[in-house]
Amino acid sequence: RRTTQMASKGGTRASGTDGNDFQYRQRVDSKYQKAAVARKSIKSALSALVVFHPLMAAWAVLPSTLTGAELDEYNVPFSSLAFVGFVLVVTTMSMVGSNKTIQPENLESMCKAILVTGVLNLTAGVLMRVQVDDENLLMRRFADLVARETGAKDSAALTTIATAIEAVLLVAGLLLALAVSKHGKALASTATKTR
């Protein structure tokens, strides 16, 4: 078996260099490095939102459906926003994931729309807590479903857990939308510079 040594491993070097001239060699320009980082970051946030929106739709619809309650004005805002948000996220993912040149205006518009769905989702959750009677709250329907299926007697503990789940969902949706907006702006600004 024959092994080949690299020139830097004790072999001959190109004439006129001692190997310490690497600082002057070609490098990837910082704007392209920033674009790559922004693209990776926005893809991560969008991937998380692809999981989030179906979870939010399930939170809005399943407990009511499984407990026999009709879908009503308490379910509609969340399920509608989950559907719209999912479509926006998938569309934005296709824009970011393609090898085509990104149109900065389109990307910024999509990221703003995703941010609006995050804000509306949180706003709907807060308004629901303030304006809706207790038995129609989504977290109450979830707690009732879990109590019915498990035979649990402590509904106060289940309600506390359901409240925490709902709060985490609402805040996570907003934080992920903010991340998409931030990284979308960064990616759009690098796309503008590279044109």
PDB file of N, CA and C in Angstrom, residues 13-108:
ATOM      1  N   ARG A  13       7.391  22.463  -0.969  1.00  0.00           N
ATOM      2  CA  ARG A  13       6.417  23.546  -1.043  1.00  0.00           C
ATOM      3  C   ARG A  13       6.607  24.290  -2.354  1.00  0.00           C
ATOM      4  N   ALA A  14       5.588  25.055  -2.665  1.00  0.00           N
ATOM      5  CA  ALA A  14       5.721  25.914  -3.840  1.00  0.00           C
ATOM      6  C   ALA A  14       6.848  26.906  -3.580  1.00  0.00           C
ATOM      7  N   SER A  15       7.612  27.209  -4.612  1.00  0.00           N
ATOM      8  CA  SER A  15       8.735  28.115  -4.412  1.00  0.00           C
ATOM      9  C   SER A  15       8.210  29.514  -4.071  1.00  0.00           C
ATOM     10  N   GLY A  16       8.924  30.198  -3.226  1.00  0.00           N
ATOM     11  CA  GLY A  16       8.583  31.561  -2.866  1.00  0.00           C
ATOM     12  C   GLY A  16       7.628  31.666  -1.690  1.00  0.00           C
ATOM     13  N   THR A  17       7.318  30.575  -1.014  1.00  0.00           N
ATOM     14  CA  THR A  17       6.433  30.644   0.151  1.00  0.00           C
ATOM     15  C   THR A  17       6.935  29.710   1.241  1.00  0.00           C
ATOM     16  N   ASP A  18       6.713  30.087   2.454  1.00  0.00           N
ATOM     17  CA  ASP A  18       7.037  29.213   3.581  1.00  0.00           C
ATOM     18  C   ASP A  18       5.775  28.602   4.192  1.00  0.00           C
ATOM     19  N   GLY A  19       4.635  28.824   3.538  1.00  0.00           N
ATOM     20  CA  GLY A  19       3.370  28.266   4.025  1.00  0.00           C
ATOM     21  C   GLY A  19       2.597  29.183   4.940  1.00  0.00           C
ATOM     22  N   ASN A  20       3.154  30.330   5.255  1.00  0.00           N
ATOM     23  CA  ASN A  20       2.486  31.265   6.173  1.00  0.00           C
ATOM     24  C   ASN A  20       1.756  32.386   5.447  1.00  0.00           C
ATOM     25  N   ASP A  21       1.478  32.218   4.174  1.00  0.00           N
ATOM     26  CA  ASP A  21       0.797  33.261   3.414  1.00  0.00           C
ATOM     27  C   ASP A  21      -0.708  33.034   3.315  1.00  0.00           C
ATOM     28  N   PHE A  22      -1.238  32.196   4.198  1.00  0.00           N
ATOM     29  CA  PHE A  22      -2.657  31.856   4.106  1.00  0.00           C
ATOM     30  C   PHE A  22      -3.578  33.035   4.372  1.00  0.00           C
ATOM     31  N   GLN A  23      -3.088  34.065   5.077  1.00  0.00           N
ATOM     32  CA  GLN A  23      -3.947  35.215   5.345  1.00  0.00           C
ATOM     33  C   GLN A  23      -4.349  35.937   4.065  1.00  0.00           C
ATOM     34  N   TYR A  24      -3.562  35.798   3.014  1.00  0.00           N
ATOM     35  CA  TYR A  24      -3.794  36.549   1.791  1.00  0.00           C
ATOM     36  C   TYR A  24      -4.535  35.742   0.734  1.00  0.00           C
ATOM     37  N   ARG A  25      -4.872  34.523   1.052  1.00  0.00           N
ATOM     38  CA  ARG A  25      -5.569  33.694   0.075  1.00  0.00           C
ATOM     39  C   ARG A  25      -7.025  34.113  -0.032  1.00  0.00           C
ATOM     40  N   GLN A  26      -7.684  33.660  -1.077  1.00  0.00           N
ATOM     41  CA  GLN A  26      -9.082  34.026  -1.287  1.00  0.00           C
ATOM     42  C   GLN A  26      -9.962  33.468  -0.184  1.00  0.00           C
ATOM     43  N   ARG A  27     -10.941  34.250   0.196  1.00  0.00           N
ATOM     44  CA  ARG A  27     -11.900  33.849   1.218  1.00  0.00           C
ATOM     45  C   ARG A  27     -13.300  34.179   0.730  1.00  0.00           C
ATOM     46  N   VAL A  28     -14.255  33.555   1.378  1.00  0.00           N
ATOM     47  CA  VAL A  28     -15.646  33.876   1.075  1.00  0.00           C
ATOM     48  C   VAL A  28     -15.938  35.241   1.684  1.00  0.00           C
ATOM     49  N   ASP A  29     -16.526  36.111   0.886  1.00  0.00           N
ATOM     50  CA  ASP A  29     -16.847  37.456   1.340  1.00  0.00           C
ATOM     51  C   ASP A  29     -17.819  37.381   2.515  1.00  0.00           C
ATOM     52  N   SER A  30     -17.701  38.316   3.440  1.00  0.00           N
ATOM     53  CA  SER A  30     -18.513  38.280   4.659  1.00  0.00           C
ATOM     54  C   SER A  30     -20.013  38.366   4.365  1.00  0.00           C
ATOM     55  N   LYS A  31     -20.404  39.078   3.293  1.00  0.00           N
ATOM     56  CA  LYS A  31     -21.842  39.172   3.007  1.00  0.00           C
ATOM     57  C   LYS A  31     -22.420  37.811   2.633  1.00  0.00           C
ATOM     58  N   TYR A  32     -21.621  36.963   1.983  1.00  0.00           N
ATOM     59  CA  TYR A  32     -22.097  35.620   1.638  1.00  0.00           C
ATOM     60  C   TYR A  32     -22.115  34.713   2.869  1.00  0.00           C
ATOM     61  N   GLN A  33     -21.146  34.927   3.763  1.00  0.00           N
ATOM     62  CA  GLN A  33     -21.157  34.177   5.025  1.00  0.00           C
ATOM     63  C   GLN A  33     -22.386  34.553   5.848  1.00  0.00           C
ATOM     64  N   LYS A  34     -22.690  35.853   5.902  1.00  0.00           N
ATOM     65  CA  LYS A  34     -23.873  36.312   6.636  1.00  0.00           C
ATOM     66  C   LYS A  34     -25.157  35.757   6.012  1.00  0.00           C
ATOM     67  N   ALA A  35     -25.197  35.717   4.692  1.00  0.00           N
ATOM     68  CA  ALA A  35     -26.374  35.172   4.007  1.00  0.00           C
ATOM     69  C   ALA A  35     -26.558  33.697   4.348  1.00  0.00           C
ATOM     70  N   ALA A  36     -25.462  32.951   4.402  1.00  0.00           N
ATOM     71  CA  ALA A  36     -25.549  31.526   4.731  1.00  0.00           C
ATOM     72  C   ALA A  36     -26.042  31.318   6.163  1.00  0.00           C
ATOM     73  N   VAL A  37     -25.544  32.122   7.088  1.00  0.00           N
ATOM     74  CA  VAL A  37     -25.979  32.025   8.487  1.00  0.00           C
ATOM     75  C   VAL A  37     -27.459  32.395   8.609  1.00  0.00           C
ATOM     76  N   ALA A  38     -27.862  33.474   7.939  1.00  0.00           N
ATOM     77  CA  ALA A  38     -29.268  33.911   7.994  1.00  0.00           C
ATOM     78  C   ALA A  38     -30.181  32.851   7.377  1.00  0.00           C
ATOM     79  N   ARG A  39     -29.755  32.262   6.261  1.00  0.00           N
ATOM     80  CA  ARG A  39     -30.563  31.230   5.599  1.00  0.00           C
ATOM     81  C   ARG A  39     -30.737  30.017   6.521  1.00  0.00           C
ATOM     82  N   LYS A  40     -29.658  29.614   7.169  1.00  0.00           N
ATOM     83  CA  LYS A  40     -29.733  28.459   8.084  1.00  0.00           C
ATOM     84  C   LYS A  40     -30.643  28.781   9.278  1.00  0.00           C
ATOM     85  N   SER A  41     -30.511  29.985   9.811  1.00  0.00           N
ATOM     86  CA  SER A  41     -31.320  30.378  10.975  1.00  0.00           C
ATOM     87  C   SER A  41     -32.800  30.462  10.635  1.00  0.00           C
ATOM     88  N   ILE A  42     -33.123  31.057   9.492  1.00  0.00           N
ATOM     89  CA  ILE A  42     -34.541  31.177   9.123  1.00  0.00           C
ATOM     90  C   ILE A  42     -35.129  29.804   8.814  1.00  0.00           C
ATOM     91  N   LYS A  43     -34.330  28.916   8.225  1.00  0.00           N
ATOM     92  CA  LYS A  43     -34.819  27.561   7.956  1.00  0.00           C
ATOM     93  C   LYS A  43     -35.147  26.834   9.265  1.00  0.00           C
ATOM     94  N   SER A  44     -34.311  27.023  10.278  1.00  0.00           N
ATOM     95  CA  SER A  44     -34.568  26.391  11.581  1.00  0.00           C
ATOM     96  C   SER A  44     -35.861  26.912  12.200  1.00  0.00           C
ATOM     97  N   ALA A  45     -36.036  28.234  12.188  1.00  0.00           N
ATOM     98  CA  ALA A  45     -37.250  28.827  12.766  1.00  0.00           C
ATOM     99  C   ALA A  45     -38.486  28.407  11.978  1.00  0.00           C
ATOM    100  N   LEU A  46     -38.385  28.370  10.662  1.00  0.00           N
ATOM    101  CA  LEU A  46     -39.524  27.933   9.836  1.00  0.00           C
ATOM    102  C   LEU A  46     -39.850  26.465  10.083  1.00  0.00           C
ATOM    103  N   SER A  47     -38.831  25.639  10.243  1.00  0.00           N
ATOM    104  CA  SER A  47     -39.066  24.218  10.531  1.00  0.00           C
ATOM    105  C   SER A  47     -39.805  24.042  11.855  1.00  0.00           C
ATOM    106  N   ALA A  48     -39.432  24.839  12.839  1.00  0.00           N
ATOM    107  CA  ALA A  48     -40.138  24.785  14.128  1.00  0.00           C
ATOM    108  C   ALA A  48     -41.591  25.220  13.974  1.00  0.00           C
ATOM    109  N   LEU A  49     -41.829  26.223  13.136  1.00  0.00           N
ATOM    110  CA  LEU A  49     -43.204  26.681  12.908  1.00  0.00           C
ATOM    111  C   LEU A  49     -44.031  25.650  12.138  1.00  0.00           C
ATOM    112  N   VAL A  50     -43.373  24.848  11.299  1.00  0.00           N
ATOM    113  CA  VAL A  50     -44.088  23.775  10.595  1.00  0.00           C
ATOM    114  C   VAL A  50     -44.650  22.779  11.610  1.00  0.00           C
ATOM    115  N   VAL A  51     -43.957  22.589  12.708  1.00  0.00           N
ATOM    116  CA  VAL A  51     -44.454  21.717  13.779  1.00  0.00           C
ATOM    117  C   VAL A  51     -45.467  22.466  14.652  1.00  0.00           C
ATOM    118  N   PHE A  52     -45.189  23.729  14.920  1.00  0.00           N
ATOM    119  CA  PHE A  52     -46.039  24.524  15.810  1.00  0.00           C
ATOM    120  C   PHE A  52     -47.472  24.665  15.302  1.00  0.00           C
ATOM    121  N   HIS A  53     -47.647  25.014  14.048  1.00  0.00           N
ATOM    122  CA  HIS A  53     -48.996  25.314  13.545  1.00  0.00           C
ATOM    123  C   HIS A  53     -49.941  24.108  13.609  1.00  0.00           C
ATOM    124  N   PRO A  54     -49.524  22.906  13.229  1.00  0.00           N
ATOM    125  CA  PRO A  54     -50.418  21.763  13.442  1.00  0.00           C
ATOM    126  C   PRO A  54     -50.719  21.505  14.928  1.00  0.00           C
ATOM    127  N   LEU A  55     -49.730  21.745  15.796  1.00  0.00           N
ATOM    128  CA  LEU A  55     -49.983  21.601  17.233  1.00  0.00           C
ATOM    129  C   LEU A  55     -51.026  22.605  17.703  1.00  0.00           C
ATOM    130  N   MET A  56     -50.926  23.827  17.210  1.00  0.00           N
ATOM    131  CA  MET A  56     -51.893  24.860  17.604  1.00  0.00           C
ATOM    132  C   MET A  56     -53.287  24.519  17.076  1.00  0.00           C
ATOM    133  N   ALA A  57     -53.342  23.993  15.854  1.00  0.00           N
ATOM    134  CA  ALA A  57     -54.639  23.589  15.306  1.00  0.00           C
ATOM    135  C   ALA A  57     -55.232  22.442  16.129  1.00  0.00           C
ATOM    136  N   ALA A  58     -54.386  21.498  16.502  1.00  0.00           N
ATOM    137  CA  ALA A  58     -54.861  20.384  17.329  1.00  0.00           C
ATOM    138  C   ALA A  58     -55.350  20.890  18.688  1.00  0.00           C
ATOM    139  N   TRP A  59     -54.617  21.825  19.276  1.00  0.00           N
ATOM    140  CA  TRP A  59     -55.032  22.407  20.560  1.00  0.00           C
ATOM    141  C   TRP A  59     -56.395  23.081  20.429  1.00  0.00           C
ATOM    142  N   ALA A  60     -56.634  23.723  19.308  1.00  0.00           N
ATOM    143  CA  ALA A  60     -57.877  24.471  19.117  1.00  0.00           C
ATOM    144  C   ALA A  60     -59.061  23.575  18.812  1.00  0.00           C
ATOM    145  N   VAL A  61     -58.831  22.457  18.137  1.00  0.00           N
ATOM    146  CA  VAL A  61     -59.949  21.669  17.616  1.00  0.00           C
ATOM    147  C   VAL A  61     -60.165  20.350  18.365  1.00  0.00           C
ATOM    148  N   LEU A  62     -59.110  19.612  18.633  1.00  0.00           N
ATOM    149  CA  LEU A  62     -59.281  18.250  19.173  1.00  0.00           C
ATOM    150  C   LEU A  62     -60.009  18.169  20.509  1.00  0.00           C
ATOM    151  N   PRO A  63     -59.636  18.947  21.530  1.00  0.00           N
ATOM    152  CA  PRO A  63     -60.360  18.799  22.803  1.00  0.00           C
ATOM    153  C   PRO A  63     -61.865  19.053  22.661  1.00  0.00           C
ATOM    154  N   SER A  64     -62.235  20.052  21.889  1.00  0.00           N
ATOM    155  CA  SER A  64     -63.652  20.345  21.693  1.00  0.00           C
ATOM    156  C   SER A  64     -64.328  19.192  20.957  1.00  0.00           C
ATOM    157  N   THR A  65     -63.699  18.723  19.911  1.00  0.00           N
ATOM    158  CA  THR A  65     -64.277  17.645  19.112  1.00  0.00           C
ATOM    159  C   THR A  65     -64.409  16.362  19.930  1.00  0.00           C
ATOM    160  N   LEU A  66     -63.363  16.022  20.657  1.00  0.00           N
ATOM    161  CA  LEU A  66     -63.367  14.764  21.415  1.00  0.00           C
ATOM    162  C   LEU A  66     -64.271  14.801  22.646  1.00  0.00           C
ATOM    163  N   THR A  67     -64.561  15.994  23.157  1.00  0.00           N
ATOM    164  CA  THR A  67     -65.490  16.081  24.294  1.00  0.00           C
ATOM    165  C   THR A  67     -66.928  16.255  23.847  1.00  0.00           C
ATOM    166  N   GLY A  68     -67.143  16.352  22.535  1.00  0.00           N
ATOM    167  CA  GLY A  68     -68.494  16.477  22.015  1.00  0.00           C
ATOM    168  C   GLY A  68     -68.973  17.904  21.895  1.00  0.00           C
ATOM    169  N   ALA A  69     -68.125  18.864  22.242  1.00  0.00           N
ATOM    170  CA  ALA A  69     -68.515  20.271  22.090  1.00  0.00           C
ATOM    171  C   ALA A  69     -68.444  20.640  20.614  1.00  0.00           C
ATOM    172  N   GLU A  70     -69.307  21.524  20.219  1.00  0.00           N
ATOM    173  CA  GLU A  70     -69.288  21.960  18.825  1.00  0.00           C
ATOM    174  C   GLU A  70     -68.146  22.945  18.601  1.00  0.00           C
ATOM    175  N   LEU A  71     -67.639  22.948  17.381  1.00  0.00           N
ATOM    176  CA  LEU A  71     -66.644  23.957  17.034  1.00  0.00           C
ATOM    177  C   LEU A  71     -67.379  25.287  16.932  1.00  0.00           C
ATOM    178  N   ASP A  72     -66.836  26.287  17.587  1.00  0.00           N
ATOM    179  CA  ASP A  72     -67.530  27.568  17.666  1.00  0.00           C
ATOM    180  C   ASP A  72     -66.541  28.720  17.557  1.00  0.00           C
ATOM    181  N   GLU A  73     -67.008  29.897  17.921  1.00  0.00           N
ATOM    182  CA  GLU A  73     -66.170  31.086  17.803  1.00  0.00           C
ATOM    183  C   GLU A  73     -64.946  31.043  18.710  1.00  0.00           C
ATOM    184  N   TYR A  74     -64.899  30.097  19.637  1.00  0.00           N
ATOM    185  CA  TYR A  74     -63.739  29.971  20.504  1.00  0.00           C
ATOM    186  C   TYR A  74     -62.630  29.164  19.839  1.00  0.00           C
ATOM    187  N   ASN A  75     -62.987  28.312  18.899  1.00  0.00           N
ATOM    188  CA  ASN A  75     -62.008  27.500  18.182  1.00  0.00           C
ATOM    189  C   ASN A  75     -61.516  28.166  16.903  1.00  0.00           C
ATOM    190  N   VAL A  76     -62.399  28.926  16.281  1.00  0.00           N
ATOM    191  CA  VAL A  76     -62.133  29.450  14.943  1.00  0.00           C
ATOM    192  C   VAL A  76     -60.877  30.323  14.865  1.00  0.00           C
ATOM    193  N   PRO A  77     -60.653  31.279  15.772  1.00  0.00           N
ATOM    194  CA  PRO A  77     -59.456  32.124  15.607  1.00  0.00           C
ATOM    195  C   PRO A  77     -58.161  31.313  15.589  1.00  0.00           C
ATOM    196  N   PHE A  78     -58.053  30.353  16.499  1.00  0.00           N
ATOM    197  CA  PHE A  78     -56.819  29.588  16.594  1.00  0.00           C
ATOM    198  C   PHE A  78     -56.640  28.634  15.414  1.00  0.00           C
ATOM    199  N   SER A  79     -57.707  27.941  15.042  1.00  0.00           N
ATOM    200  CA  SER A  79     -57.582  27.001  13.922  1.00  0.00           C
ATOM    201  C   SER A  79     -57.358  27.753  12.614  1.00  0.00           C
ATOM    202  N   SER A  80     -58.002  28.893  12.438  1.00  0.00           N
ATOM    203  CA  SER A  80     -57.805  29.693  11.224  1.00  0.00           C
ATOM    204  C   SER A  80     -56.384  30.236  11.147  1.00  0.00           C
ATOM    205  N   LEU A  81     -55.907  30.787  12.263  1.00  0.00           N
ATOM    206  CA  LEU A  81     -54.543  31.313  12.277  1.00  0.00           C
ATOM    207  C   LEU A  81     -53.516  30.200  12.078  1.00  0.00           C
ATOM    208  N   ALA A  82     -53.797  29.018  12.616  1.00  0.00           N
ATOM    209  CA  ALA A  82     -52.880  27.891  12.419  1.00  0.00           C
ATOM    210  C   ALA A  82     -52.815  27.507  10.947  1.00  0.00           C
ATOM    211  N   PHE A  83     -53.962  27.490  10.278  1.00  0.00           N
ATOM    212  CA  PHE A  83     -53.984  27.146   8.856  1.00  0.00           C
ATOM    213  C   PHE A  83     -53.258  28.192   8.023  1.00  0.00           C
ATOM    214  N   VAL A  84     -53.593  29.462   8.241  1.00  0.00           N
ATOM    215  CA  VAL A  84     -52.958  30.547   7.488  1.00  0.00           C
ATOM    216  C   VAL A  84     -51.454  30.578   7.767  1.00  0.00           C
ATOM    217  N   GLY A  85     -51.093  30.448   9.031  1.00  0.00           N
ATOM    218  CA  GLY A  85     -49.673  30.436   9.396  1.00  0.00           C
ATOM    219  C   GLY A  85     -48.921  29.293   8.741  1.00  0.00           C
ATOM    220  N   PHE A  86     -49.530  28.113   8.703  1.00  0.00           N
ATOM    221  CA  PHE A  86     -48.892  26.955   8.084  1.00  0.00           C
ATOM    222  C   PHE A  86     -48.644  27.208   6.595  1.00  0.00           C
ATOM    223  N   VAL A  87     -49.637  27.743   5.911  1.00  0.00           N
ATOM    224  CA  VAL A  87     -49.487  28.037   4.476  1.00  0.00           C
ATOM    225  C   VAL A  87     -48.375  29.073   4.260  1.00  0.00           C
ATOM    226  N   LEU A  88     -48.345  30.117   5.082  1.00  0.00           N
ATOM    227  CA  LEU A  88     -47.295  31.131   4.965  1.00  0.00           C
ATOM    228  C   LEU A  88     -45.910  30.537   5.202  1.00  0.00           C
ATOM    229  N   VAL A  89     -45.803  29.684   6.203  1.00  0.00           N
ATOM    230  CA  VAL A  89     -44.506  29.084   6.535  1.00  0.00           C
ATOM    231  C   VAL A  89     -44.024  28.178   5.413  1.00  0.00           C
ATOM    232  N   VAL A  90     -44.904  27.342   4.891  1.00  0.00           N
ATOM    233  CA  VAL A  90     -44.505  26.434   3.808  1.00  0.00           C
ATOM    234  C   VAL A  90     -44.099  27.233   2.565  1.00  0.00           C
ATOM    235  N   THR A  91     -44.833  28.282   2.267  1.00  0.00           N
ATOM    236  CA  THR A  91     -44.488  29.127   1.121  1.00  0.00           C
ATOM    237  C   THR A  91     -43.130  29.803   1.323  1.00  0.00           C
ATOM    238  N   THR A  92     -42.900  30.310   2.519  1.00  0.00           N
ATOM    239  CA  THR A  92     -41.624  30.966   2.815  1.00  0.00           C
ATOM    240  C   THR A  92     -40.478  29.957   2.787  1.00  0.00           C
ATOM    241  N   MET A  93     -40.736  28.758   3.276  1.00  0.00           N
ATOM    242  CA  MET A  93     -39.696  27.714   3.222  1.00  0.00           C
ATOM    243  C   MET A  93     -39.307  27.408   1.784  1.00  0.00           C
ATOM    244  N   SER A  94     -40.274  27.375   0.895  1.00  0.00           N
ATOM    245  CA  SER A  94     -39.946  27.099  -0.504  1.00  0.00           C
ATOM    246  C   SER A  94     -39.137  28.240  -1.112  1.00  0.00           C
ATOM    247  N   MET A  95     -39.410  29.475  -0.682  1.00  0.00           N
ATOM    248  CA  MET A  95     -38.626  30.617  -1.170  1.00  0.00           C
ATOM    249  C   MET A  95     -37.189  30.540  -0.675  1.00  0.00           C
ATOM    250  N   VAL A  96     -37.029  30.251   0.604  1.00  0.00           N
ATOM    251  CA  VAL A  96     -35.704  30.233   1.224  1.00  0.00           C
ATOM    252  C   VAL A  96     -34.920  28.993   0.807  1.00  0.00           C
ATOM    253  N   GLY A  97     -35.616  27.886   0.620  1.00  0.00           N
ATOM    254  CA  GLY A  97     -34.946  26.629   0.321  1.00  0.00           C
ATOM    255  C   GLY A  97     -34.535  26.460  -1.124  1.00  0.00           C
ATOM    256  N   SER A  98     -35.082  27.246  -2.005  1.00  0.00           N
ATOM    257  CA  SER A  98     -34.744  27.089  -3.417  1.00  0.00           C
ATOM    258  C   SER A  98     -33.381  27.721  -3.693  1.00  0.00           C
ATOM    259  N   ASN A  99     -32.777  27.294  -4.772  1.00  0.00           N
ATOM    260  CA  ASN A  99     -31.476  27.840  -5.155  1.00  0.00           C
ATOM    261  C   ASN A  99     -31.610  29.095  -6.004  1.00  0.00           C
ATOM    262  N   LYS A 100     -32.839  29.514  -6.214  1.00  0.00           N
ATOM    263  CA  LYS A 100     -33.061  30.731  -6.995  1.00  0.00           C
ATOM    264  C   LYS A 100     -32.692  31.945  -6.150  1.00  0.00           C
ATOM    265  N   THR A 101     -32.481  33.036  -6.820  1.00  0.00           N
ATOM    266  CA  THR A 101     -32.200  34.278  -6.122  1.00  0.00           C
ATOM    267  C   THR A 101     -33.446  34.697  -5.352  1.00  0.00           C
ATOM    268  N   ILE A 102     -33.238  35.054  -4.104  1.00  0.00           N
ATOM    269  CA  ILE A 102     -34.357  35.473  -3.257  1.00  0.00           C
ATOM    270  C   ILE A 102     -34.738  36.909  -3.602  1.00  0.00           C
ATOM    271  N   GLN A 103     -36.019  37.127  -3.787  1.00  0.00           N
ATOM    272  CA  GLN A 103     -36.528  38.481  -3.987  1.00  0.00           C
ATOM    273  C   GLN A 103     -36.736  39.091  -2.601  1.00  0.00           C
ATOM    274  N   PRO A 104     -35.907  40.048  -2.210  1.00  0.00           N
ATOM    275  CA  PRO A 104     -35.967  40.581  -0.845  1.00  0.00           C
ATOM    276  C   PRO A 104     -37.348  41.114  -0.449  1.00  0.00           C
ATOM    277  N   GLU A 105     -38.029  41.770  -1.388  1.00  0.00           N
ATOM    278  CA  GLU A 105     -39.341  42.339  -1.062  1.00  0.00           C
ATOM    279  C   GLU A 105     -40.341  41.236  -0.729  1.00  0.00           C
ATOM    280  N   ASN A 106     -40.319  40.160  -1.501  1.00  0.00           N
ATOM    281  CA  ASN A 106     -41.236  39.040  -1.260  1.00  0.00           C
ATOM    282  C   ASN A 106     -40.928  38.359   0.068  1.00  0.00           C
ATOM    283  N   LEU A 107     -39.646  38.153   0.340  1.00  0.00           N
ATOM    284  CA  LEU A 107     -39.258  37.506   1.592  1.00  0.00           C
ATOM    285  C   LEU A 107     -39.671  38.351   2.788  1.00  0.00           C
ATOM    286  N   GLU A 108     -39.420  39.638   2.719  1.00  0.00           N
ATOM    287  CA  GLU A 108     -39.798  40.522   3.828  1.00  0.00           C
ATOM    288  C   GLU A 108     -41.310  40.536   4.031  1.00  0.00           C
TER     289      GLU A 108
END
